[in-house]
Amino acid sequence: MTLSKAIAYRISQLLAENELTYYRLSCKSAVPTSTLSNIMACSCKSCNLSTINDICKGFNIKLVTLFDCDLFEPENIDDND
């Protein structure tokens, strides 16, 4: 799995767990819905850490919590993103 797909999948998991929509996450994180949509569609190959941090703030979690998932184990990430 590419890193961008892993991030999109993890955000989807957190949206479901927190019963949030893209719009509500956008409001809570101050990340535009268009940016969230691009991340979720994997149309931006590199998302900066600041944006990921803002998304984490929207979920009220730490960065480490976002990445504390088997999706991000080295053997699960394809470097050819």
PDB file of N, CA and C in Angstrom, residues 21-77:
ATOM      1  N   THR A  21     -17.971  13.744   9.624  1.00  0.00           N
ATOM      2  CA  THR A  21     -17.967  13.900   8.175  1.00  0.00           C
ATOM      3  C   THR A  21     -16.720  14.695   7.793  1.00  0.00           C
ATOM      4  N   TYR A  22     -16.403  14.724   6.489  1.00  0.00           N
ATOM      5  CA  TYR A  22     -15.297  15.568   6.020  1.00  0.00           C
ATOM      6  C   TYR A  22     -15.534  17.014   6.449  1.00  0.00           C
ATOM      7  N   TYR A  23     -16.782  17.465   6.291  1.00  0.00           N
ATOM      8  CA  TYR A  23     -17.103  18.864   6.606  1.00  0.00           C
ATOM      9  C   TYR A  23     -16.840  19.154   8.078  1.00  0.00           C
ATOM     10  N   ARG A  24     -17.285  18.280   8.957  1.00  0.00           N
ATOM     11  CA  ARG A  24     -17.104  18.508  10.398  1.00  0.00           C
ATOM     12  C   ARG A  24     -15.614  18.455  10.766  1.00  0.00           C
ATOM     13  N   LEU A  25     -14.886  17.514  10.175  1.00  0.00           N
ATOM     14  CA  LEU A  25     -13.441  17.456  10.425  1.00  0.00           C
ATOM     15  C   LEU A  25     -12.764  18.711   9.913  1.00  0.00           C
ATOM     16  N   SER A  26     -13.199  19.196   8.774  1.00  0.00           N
ATOM     17  CA  SER A  26     -12.650  20.427   8.219  1.00  0.00           C
ATOM     18  C   SER A  26     -12.852  21.595   9.192  1.00  0.00           C
ATOM     19  N   CYS A  27     -14.034  21.693   9.747  1.00  0.00           N
ATOM     20  CA  CYS A  27     -14.317  22.766  10.711  1.00  0.00           C
ATOM     21  C   CYS A  27     -13.457  22.635  11.966  1.00  0.00           C
ATOM     22  N   LYS A  28     -13.313  21.418  12.464  1.00  0.00           N
ATOM     23  CA  LYS A  28     -12.558  21.190  13.696  1.00  0.00           C
ATOM     24  C   LYS A  28     -11.052  21.335  13.497  1.00  0.00           C
ATOM     25  N   SER A  29     -10.569  21.057  12.281  1.00  0.00           N
ATOM     26  CA  SER A  29      -9.125  21.040  12.049  1.00  0.00           C
ATOM     27  C   SER A  29      -8.604  22.275  11.316  1.00  0.00           C
ATOM     28  N   ALA A  30      -9.513  23.058  10.736  1.00  0.00           N
ATOM     29  CA  ALA A  30      -9.157  24.214   9.909  1.00  0.00           C
ATOM     30  C   ALA A  30      -8.426  23.804   8.632  1.00  0.00           C
ATOM     31  N   VAL A  31      -8.624  22.563   8.222  1.00  0.00           N
ATOM     32  CA  VAL A  31      -8.094  22.077   6.943  1.00  0.00           C
ATOM     33  C   VAL A  31      -9.256  22.142   5.954  1.00  0.00           C
ATOM     34  N   PRO A  32      -9.087  22.846   4.841  1.00  0.00           N
ATOM     35  CA  PRO A  32     -10.188  22.976   3.883  1.00  0.00           C
ATOM     36  C   PRO A  32     -10.719  21.609   3.422  1.00  0.00           C
ATOM     37  N   THR A  33     -12.020  21.556   3.174  1.00  0.00           N
ATOM     38  CA  THR A  33     -12.616  20.299   2.714  1.00  0.00           C
ATOM     39  C   THR A  33     -11.988  19.846   1.396  1.00  0.00           C
ATOM     40  N   SER A  34     -11.589  20.779   0.563  1.00  0.00           N
ATOM     41  CA  SER A  34     -10.951  20.406  -0.706  1.00  0.00           C
ATOM     42  C   SER A  34      -9.627  19.691  -0.447  1.00  0.00           C
ATOM     43  N   THR A  35      -8.885  20.136   0.547  1.00  0.00           N
ATOM     44  CA  THR A  35      -7.629  19.477   0.900  1.00  0.00           C
ATOM     45  C   THR A  35      -7.893  18.079   1.441  1.00  0.00           C
ATOM     46  N   LEU A  36      -8.893  17.962   2.310  1.00  0.00           N
ATOM     47  CA  LEU A  36      -9.259  16.646   2.833  1.00  0.00           C
ATOM     48  C   LEU A  36      -9.687  15.718   1.703  1.00  0.00           C
ATOM     49  N   SER A  37     -10.475  16.233   0.787  1.00  0.00           N
ATOM     50  CA  SER A  37     -10.922  15.423  -0.353  1.00  0.00           C
ATOM     51  C   SER A  37      -9.743  14.953  -1.192  1.00  0.00           C
ATOM     52  N   ASN A  38      -8.781  15.841  -1.415  1.00  0.00           N
ATOM     53  CA  ASN A  38      -7.581  15.469  -2.179  1.00  0.00           C
ATOM     54  C   ASN A  38      -6.771  14.392  -1.461  1.00  0.00           C
ATOM     55  N   ILE A  39      -6.651  14.510  -0.152  1.00  0.00           N
ATOM     56  CA  ILE A  39      -5.932  13.501   0.632  1.00  0.00           C
ATOM     57  C   ILE A  39      -6.660  12.163   0.538  1.00  0.00           C
ATOM     58  N   MET A  40      -7.976  12.197   0.690  1.00  0.00           N
ATOM     59  CA  MET A  40      -8.754  10.967   0.673  1.00  0.00           C
ATOM     60  C   MET A  40      -8.775  10.312  -0.711  1.00  0.00           C
ATOM     61  N   ALA A  41      -8.673  11.113  -1.751  1.00  0.00           N
ATOM     62  CA  ALA A  41      -8.647  10.584  -3.123  1.00  0.00           C
ATOM     63  C   ALA A  41      -7.228  10.208  -3.551  1.00  0.00           C
ATOM     64  N   CYS A  42      -6.276  10.428  -2.653  1.00  0.00           N
ATOM     65  CA  CYS A  42      -4.854  10.167  -2.937  1.00  0.00           C
ATOM     66  C   CYS A  42      -4.380  10.932  -4.167  1.00  0.00           C
ATOM     67  N   SER A  43      -4.982  12.087  -4.405  1.00  0.00           N
ATOM     68  CA  SER A  43      -4.573  12.881  -5.558  1.00  0.00           C
ATOM     69  C   SER A  43      -3.418  13.821  -5.241  1.00  0.00           C
ATOM     70  N   CYS A  44      -3.082  13.949  -3.961  1.00  0.00           N
ATOM     71  CA  CYS A  44      -1.870  14.691  -3.611  1.00  0.00           C
ATOM     72  C   CYS A  44      -0.867  13.668  -3.092  1.00  0.00           C
ATOM     73  N   LYS A  45       0.217  13.525  -3.793  1.00  0.00           N
ATOM     74  CA  LYS A  45       1.188  12.488  -3.463  1.00  0.00           C
ATOM     75  C   LYS A  45       1.999  12.795  -2.214  1.00  0.00           C
ATOM     76  N   SER A  46       2.092  14.062  -1.855  1.00  0.00           N
ATOM     77  CA  SER A  46       2.803  14.408  -0.632  1.00  0.00           C
ATOM     78  C   SER A  46       2.002  15.437   0.139  1.00  0.00           C
ATOM     79  N   CYS A  47       1.631  15.064   1.314  1.00  0.00           N
ATOM     80  CA  CYS A  47       0.874  15.943   2.197  1.00  0.00           C
ATOM     81  C   CYS A  47       1.842  16.386   3.288  1.00  0.00           C
ATOM     82  N   ASN A  48       1.905  17.682   3.559  1.00  0.00           N
ATOM     83  CA  ASN A  48       2.900  18.116   4.538  1.00  0.00           C
ATOM     84  C   ASN A  48       2.482  17.756   5.963  1.00  0.00           C
ATOM     85  N   LEU A  49       3.468  17.643   6.809  1.00  0.00           N
ATOM     86  CA  LEU A  49       3.242  17.214   8.185  1.00  0.00           C
ATOM     87  C   LEU A  49       2.375  18.201   8.945  1.00  0.00           C
ATOM     88  N   SER A  50       2.458  19.460   8.605  1.00  0.00           N
ATOM     89  CA  SER A  50       1.629  20.467   9.258  1.00  0.00           C
ATOM     90  C   SER A  50       0.141  20.194   9.022  1.00  0.00           C
ATOM     91  N   THR A  51      -0.199  19.814   7.802  1.00  0.00           N
ATOM     92  CA  THR A  51      -1.592  19.483   7.485  1.00  0.00           C
ATOM     93  C   THR A  51      -2.032  18.243   8.257  1.00  0.00           C
ATOM     94  N   ILE A  52      -1.178  17.232   8.292  1.00  0.00           N
ATOM     95  CA  ILE A  52      -1.494  16.011   9.051  1.00  0.00           C
ATOM     96  C   ILE A  52      -1.666  16.349  10.528  1.00  0.00           C
ATOM     97  N   ASN A  53      -0.818  17.222  11.049  1.00  0.00           N
ATOM     98  CA  ASN A  53      -0.934  17.638  12.447  1.00  0.00           C
ATOM     99  C   ASN A  53      -2.263  18.349  12.687  1.00  0.00           C
ATOM    100  N   ASP A  54      -2.674  19.211  11.772  1.00  0.00           N
ATOM    101  CA  ASP A  54      -3.960  19.899  11.909  1.00  0.00           C
ATOM    102  C   ASP A  54      -5.118  18.904  11.889  1.00  0.00           C
ATOM    103  N   ILE A  55      -5.024  17.897  11.036  1.00  0.00           N
ATOM    104  CA  ILE A  55      -6.056  16.856  10.997  1.00  0.00           C
ATOM    105  C   ILE A  55      -6.114  16.128  12.339  1.00  0.00           C
ATOM    106  N   CYS A  56      -4.950  15.824  12.899  1.00  0.00           N
ATOM    107  CA  CYS A  56      -4.900  15.185  14.218  1.00  0.00           C
ATOM    108  C   CYS A  56      -5.561  16.057  15.280  1.00  0.00           C
ATOM    109  N   LYS A  57      -5.324  17.352  15.209  1.00  0.00           N
ATOM    110  CA  LYS A  57      -5.966  18.274  16.154  1.00  0.00           C
ATOM    111  C   LYS A  57      -7.480  18.209  15.999  1.00  0.00           C
ATOM    112  N   GLY A  58      -7.948  18.084  14.754  1.00  0.00           N
ATOM    113  CA  GLY A  58      -9.384  17.965  14.511  1.00  0.00           C
ATOM    114  C   GLY A  58      -9.975  16.721  15.144  1.00  0.00           C
ATOM    115  N   PHE A  59      -9.193  15.654  15.179  1.00  0.00           N
ATOM    116  CA  PHE A  59      -9.625  14.418  15.837  1.00  0.00           C
ATOM    117  C   PHE A  59      -9.333  14.436  17.336  1.00  0.00           C
ATOM    118  N   ASN A  60      -8.607  15.459  17.789  1.00  0.00           N
ATOM    119  CA  ASN A  60      -8.176  15.570  19.177  1.00  0.00           C
ATOM    120  C   ASN A  60      -7.280  14.383  19.572  1.00  0.00           C
ATOM    121  N   ILE A  61      -6.342  14.077  18.670  1.00  0.00           N
ATOM    122  CA  ILE A  61      -5.379  13.005  18.924  1.00  0.00           C
ATOM    123  C   ILE A  61      -3.965  13.523  18.639  1.00  0.00           C
ATOM    124  N   LYS A  62      -2.986  12.792  19.126  1.00  0.00           N
ATOM    125  CA  LYS A  62      -1.589  13.107  18.838  1.00  0.00           C
ATOM    126  C   LYS A  62      -1.195  12.495  17.502  1.00  0.00           C
ATOM    127  N   LEU A  63      -0.159  13.061  16.887  1.00  0.00           N
ATOM    128  CA  LEU A  63       0.368  12.495  15.650  1.00  0.00           C
ATOM    129  C   LEU A  63       0.693  11.015  15.809  1.00  0.00           C
ATOM    130  N   VAL A  64       1.294  10.670  16.926  1.00  0.00           N
ATOM    131  CA  VAL A  64       1.683   9.279  17.160  1.00  0.00           C
ATOM    132  C   VAL A  64       0.462   8.362  17.126  1.00  0.00           C
ATOM    133  N   THR A  65      -0.675   8.847  17.558  1.00  0.00           N
ATOM    134  CA  THR A  65      -1.897   8.045  17.548  1.00  0.00           C
ATOM    135  C   THR A  65      -2.343   7.761  16.121  1.00  0.00           C
ATOM    136  N   LEU A  66      -2.216   8.744  15.252  1.00  0.00           N
ATOM    137  CA  LEU A  66      -2.583   8.542  13.858  1.00  0.00           C
ATOM    138  C   LEU A  66      -1.735   7.433  13.240  1.00  0.00           C
ATOM    139  N   PHE A  67      -0.449   7.462  13.509  1.00  0.00           N
ATOM    140  CA  PHE A  67       0.477   6.523  12.879  1.00  0.00           C
ATOM    141  C   PHE A  67       0.660   5.222  13.659  1.00  0.00           C
ATOM    142  N   ASP A  68       0.022   5.111  14.817  1.00  0.00           N
ATOM    143  CA  ASP A  68       0.121   3.899  15.629  1.00  0.00           C
ATOM    144  C   ASP A  68      -0.898   2.876  15.119  1.00  0.00           C
ATOM    145  N   CYS A  69      -0.574   2.322  13.970  1.00  0.00           N
ATOM    146  CA  CYS A  69      -1.483   1.434  13.260  1.00  0.00           C
ATOM    147  C   CYS A  69      -0.645   0.522  12.371  1.00  0.00           C
ATOM    148  N   ASP A  70      -1.078  -0.719  12.213  1.00  0.00           N
ATOM    149  CA  ASP A  70      -0.331  -1.674  11.386  1.00  0.00           C
ATOM    150  C   ASP A  70      -0.161  -1.206   9.952  1.00  0.00           C
ATOM    151  N   LEU A  71      -1.038  -0.327   9.492  1.00  0.00           N
ATOM    152  CA  LEU A  71      -0.920   0.189   8.125  1.00  0.00           C
ATOM    153  C   LEU A  71       0.447   0.801   7.864  1.00  0.00           C
ATOM    154  N   PHE A  72       1.042   1.381   8.904  1.00  0.00           N
ATOM    155  CA  PHE A  72       2.284   2.127   8.744  1.00  0.00           C
ATOM    156  C   PHE A  72       3.537   1.328   9.087  1.00  0.00           C
ATOM    157  N   GLU A  73       3.378   0.019   9.275  1.00  0.00           N
ATOM    158  CA  GLU A  73       4.558  -0.827   9.470  1.00  0.00           C
ATOM    159  C   GLU A  73       5.364  -0.815   8.169  1.00  0.00           C
ATOM    160  N   PRO A  74       6.683  -0.772   8.267  1.00  0.00           N
ATOM    161  CA  PRO A  74       7.517  -0.664   7.057  1.00  0.00           C
ATOM    162  C   PRO A  74       7.198  -1.694   5.979  1.00  0.00           C
ATOM    163  N   GLU A  75       6.877  -2.903   6.394  1.00  0.00           N
ATOM    164  CA  GLU A  75       6.585  -3.938   5.397  1.00  0.00           C
ATOM    165  C   GLU A  75       5.244  -3.732   4.683  1.00  0.00           C
ATOM    166  N   ASN A  76       4.419  -2.839   5.215  1.00  0.00           N
ATOM    167  CA  ASN A  76       3.108  -2.585   4.607  1.00  0.00           C
ATOM    168  C   ASN A  76       3.105  -1.368   3.683  1.00  0.00           C
ATOM    169  N   ILE A  77       4.196  -0.619   3.686  1.00  0.00           N
ATOM    170  CA  ILE A  77       4.265   0.605   2.891  1.00  0.00           C
ATOM    171  C   ILE A  77       5.148   0.378   1.665  1.00  0.00           C
TER     172      ILE A  77
END
